[in-house]
mmCIF file of C-alpha atoms in Angstrom:
data_model
loop_
_atom_site.group_PDB
_atom_site.id
_atom_site.type_symbol
_atom_site.label_atom_id
_atom_site.label_comp_id
_atom_site.label_asym_id
_atom_site.label_seq_id
_atom_site.Cartn_x
_atom_site.Cartn_y
_atom_site.Cartn_z
ATOM 1 C CA UNK A 1492 108.233 112.257 97.314
ATOM 2 C CA UNK A 1493 104.600 111.323 96.878
ATOM 3 C CA UNK A 1494 102.810 108.415 98.446
ATOM 4 C CA UNK A 1495 100.813 106.274 96.075
ATOM 5 C CA UNK A 1496 98.020 104.085 97.373
ATOM 6 C CA UNK A 1497 94.954 102.590 95.754
ATOM 7 C CA UNK A 1498 94.403 102.157 92.037
ATOM 8 C CA UNK A 1499 97.398 102.453 89.738
ATOM 9 C CA UNK A 1500 98.575 101.431 86.291
ATOM 10 C CA UNK A 1501 101.508 99.118 85.647
ATOM 11 C CA UNK A 1502 103.346 99.351 82.360
ATOM 12 C CA UNK A 1503 105.662 96.485 81.482
ATOM 13 C CA UNK A 1504 108.084 96.863 78.595
ATOM 14 C CA UNK A 1505 109.527 93.626 77.172
ATOM 15 C CA UNK A 1506 112.718 94.058 75.159
ATOM 16 C CA UNK A 1507 115.975 92.215 74.575
ATOM 17 C CA UNK A 1508 118.987 92.909 76.767
ATOM 18 C CA UNK A 1509 121.033 93.779 73.679
ATOM 19 C CA UNK A 1510 118.550 96.391 72.439
ATOM 20 C CA UNK A 1511 120.148 99.834 72.518
ATOM 21 C CA UNK A 1512 119.281 103.516 72.317
ATOM 22 C CA UNK A 1513 122.171 105.743 71.220
ATOM 23 C CA UNK A 1514 124.789 103.114 72.159
ATOM 24 C CA UNK A 1515 123.490 102.364 75.646
ATOM 25 C CA UNK A 1516 121.069 99.685 76.840
ATOM 26 C CA UNK A 1517 117.454 100.474 75.957
ATOM 27 C CA UNK A 1518 116.239 99.395 79.389
ATOM 28 C CA UNK A 1519 118.595 101.963 80.960
ATOM 29 C CA UNK A 1520 117.162 104.735 78.791
ATOM 30 C CA UNK A 1521 113.611 103.745 79.756
ATOM 31 C CA UNK A 1522 114.454 103.810 83.481
ATOM 32 C CA UNK A 1523 116.246 107.154 83.203
ATOM 33 C CA UNK A 1524 113.341 108.712 81.302
ATOM 34 C CA UNK A 1525 110.836 107.348 83.835
ATOM 35 C CA UNK A 1526 112.925 108.880 86.604
ATOM 36 C CA UNK A 1527 113.204 112.214 84.779
ATOM 37 C CA UNK A 1528 109.415 112.185 84.269
ATOM 38 C CA UNK A 1529 108.964 111.867 88.027
ATOM 39 C CA UNK A 1530 107.262 108.481 87.932
ATOM 40 C CA UNK A 1531 106.929 106.633 91.232
ATOM 41 C CA UNK A 1532 109.355 103.846 90.340
ATOM 42 C CA UNK A 1533 110.803 101.520 87.736
ATOM 43 C CA UNK A 1534 112.543 98.156 87.972
ATOM 44 C CA UNK A 1535 114.347 96.025 85.406
ATOM 45 C CA UNK A 1536 114.080 92.237 85.472
ATOM 46 C CA UNK A 1537 116.335 90.004 83.388
ATOM 47 C CA UNK A 1538 114.701 86.842 82.137
ATOM 48 C CA UNK A 1539 116.447 83.503 82.088
ATOM 49 C CA UNK A 1540 114.544 82.205 79.090
ATOM 50 C CA UNK A 1541 111.945 83.399 76.615
ATOM 51 C CA UNK A 1542 110.963 84.123 73.036
ATOM 52 C CA UNK A 1543 109.188 86.896 71.215
ATOM 53 C CA UNK A 1544 108.426 88.047 67.685
ATOM 54 C CA UNK A 1545 111.525 86.357 66.262
ATOM 55 C CA UNK A 1546 110.325 82.957 67.593
ATOM 56 C CA UNK A 1547 113.899 82.244 68.671
ATOM 57 C CA UNK A 1548 114.187 80.909 72.204
ATOM 58 C CA UNK A 1549 116.771 82.835 74.207
ATOM 59 C CA UNK A 1550 118.119 81.139 77.314
ATOM 60 C CA UNK A 1551 120.805 81.603 79.953
ATOM 61 C CA UNK A 1552 121.309 77.856 80.403
ATOM 62 C CA UNK A 1553 124.866 76.565 80.336
ATOM 63 C CA UNK A 1554 126.037 75.224 76.974
ATOM 64 C CA UNK A 1555 123.692 77.565 75.162
ATOM 65 C CA UNK A 1556 125.043 80.013 72.626
ATOM 66 C CA UNK A 1557 121.968 82.198 72.919
ATOM 67 C CA UNK A 1558 122.326 85.847 73.713
ATOM 68 C CA UNK A 1559 119.938 88.750 74.013
ATOM 69 C CA UNK A 1560 117.983 87.448 76.994
ATOM 70 C CA UNK A 1561 114.548 88.935 77.639
ATOM 71 C CA UNK A 1562 114.340 92.006 79.858
ATOM 72 C CA UNK A 1563 111.201 93.458 81.450
ATOM 73 C CA UNK A 1564 111.039 97.049 82.642
ATOM 74 C CA UNK A 1565 108.156 97.517 85.084
ATOM 75 C CA UNK A 1566 106.843 100.967 85.971
ATOM 76 C CA UNK A 1567 103.954 101.666 88.356
ATOM 77 C CA UNK A 1568 102.267 105.006 88.959
ATOM 78 C CA UNK A 1569 98.870 106.633 88.618
ATOM 79 C CA UNK A 1570 97.069 105.981 85.350
ATOM 80 C CA UNK A 1571 97.373 109.615 84.285
ATOM 81 C CA UNK A 1572 101.133 109.758 84.875
ATOM 82 C CA UNK A 1573 101.785 106.436 83.102
ATOM 83 C CA UNK A 1574 99.672 107.417 80.098
ATOM 84 C CA UNK A 1575 101.501 110.746 79.930
ATOM 85 C CA UNK A 1576 104.769 108.776 79.740
ATOM 86 C CA UNK A 1577 103.663 106.420 76.929
ATOM 87 C CA UNK A 1578 104.700 108.727 74.035
ATOM 88 C CA UNK A 1579 108.295 108.437 75.249
ATOM 89 C CA UNK A 1580 108.046 104.655 74.900
ATOM 90 C CA UNK A 1581 106.679 105.120 71.370
ATOM 91 C CA UNK A 1582 109.871 107.001 70.559
ATOM 92 C CA UNK A 1583 112.146 104.353 72.077
ATOM 93 C CA UNK A 1584 110.589 100.976 71.248
ATOM 94 C CA UNK A 1585 111.082 99.713 67.712
ATOM 95 C CA UNK A 1586 110.767 96.016 68.542
ATOM 96 C CA UNK A 1587 109.291 94.675 71.713
ATOM 97 C CA UNK A 1588 106.039 94.547 73.621
ATOM 98 C CA UNK A 1589 104.403 96.999 76.014
ATOM 99 C CA UNK A 1590 101.562 95.910 78.275
ATOM 100 C CA UNK A 1591 99.349 97.965 80.573
ATOM 101 C CA UNK A 1592 97.654 96.443 83.615
ATOM 102 C CA UNK A 1593 95.398 97.941 86.234
ATOM 103 C CA UNK A 1594 96.778 97.212 89.666
ATOM 104 C CA UNK A 1595 96.298 98.201 93.265
ATOM 105 C CA UNK A 1596 99.166 99.616 95.256
ATOM 106 C CA UNK A 1597 98.956 98.614 98.873
ATOM 107 C CA UNK A 1598 101.792 100.837 100.021
ATOM 108 C CA UNK A 1599 104.479 102.996 98.501
ATOM 109 C CA UNK A 1600 106.952 104.781 100.741
ATOM 110 C CA UNK A 1601 109.337 107.408 99.430
ATOM 111 C CA UNK A 1602 112.691 108.500 100.761
ATOM 112 C CA UNK A 1603 111.355 110.884 103.373
ATOM 113 C CA UNK A 1604 113.662 109.906 106.222
ATOM 114 C CA UNK A 1605 111.216 107.583 107.985
ATOM 115 C CA UNK A 1606 112.910 104.407 106.828
ATOM 116 C CA UNK A 1607 114.271 102.196 109.598
ATOM 117 C CA UNK A 1608 117.740 101.167 108.415
ATOM 118 C CA UNK A 1609 117.798 97.976 110.465
ATOM 119 C CA UNK A 1610 114.486 96.535 109.279
ATOM 120 C CA UNK A 1611 113.873 98.345 105.990
ATOM 121 C CA UNK A 1612 110.407 99.368 107.174
ATOM 122 C CA UNK A 1613 108.741 102.745 107.033
ATOM 123 C CA UNK A 1614 106.822 104.570 109.703
ATOM 124 C CA UNK A 1615 109.186 103.587 112.522
ATOM 125 C CA UNK A 1616 110.874 106.944 113.021
ATOM 126 C CA UNK A 1617 112.390 107.105 116.452
ATOM 127 C CA UNK A 1618 111.455 103.534 117.331
ATOM 128 C CA UNK A 1619 113.993 100.888 118.114
ATOM 129 C CA UNK A 1620 114.110 97.682 116.062
ATOM 130 C CA UNK A 1621 113.229 94.429 117.761
#
């Protein structure tokens, strides 16, 4: 697993939770493709309220009949790797929004066995937790 530090590119994909790709959630397909492409990481965040191109407000508040809450898939990696992945998003996204932001990664630690299970910190191999 690579370590990513310094300048990076963040791609955020905004879709609805009910959006699908071949009968499965679209956000799942995006995450699986990002993983298969070897990108550093991807996370899915479910919104509690929002609106988009339809101008309908979707909310999770009680007594609301709204469905299709907003979902954001966030992927961070080097600019080159993210831009190489963008054509896959072109194939998948028919309605939604994709944003690209420059960002700085302070620290990214992969699963290389140096993770301290008690504290969830890296670089503590062989050291006892306090």
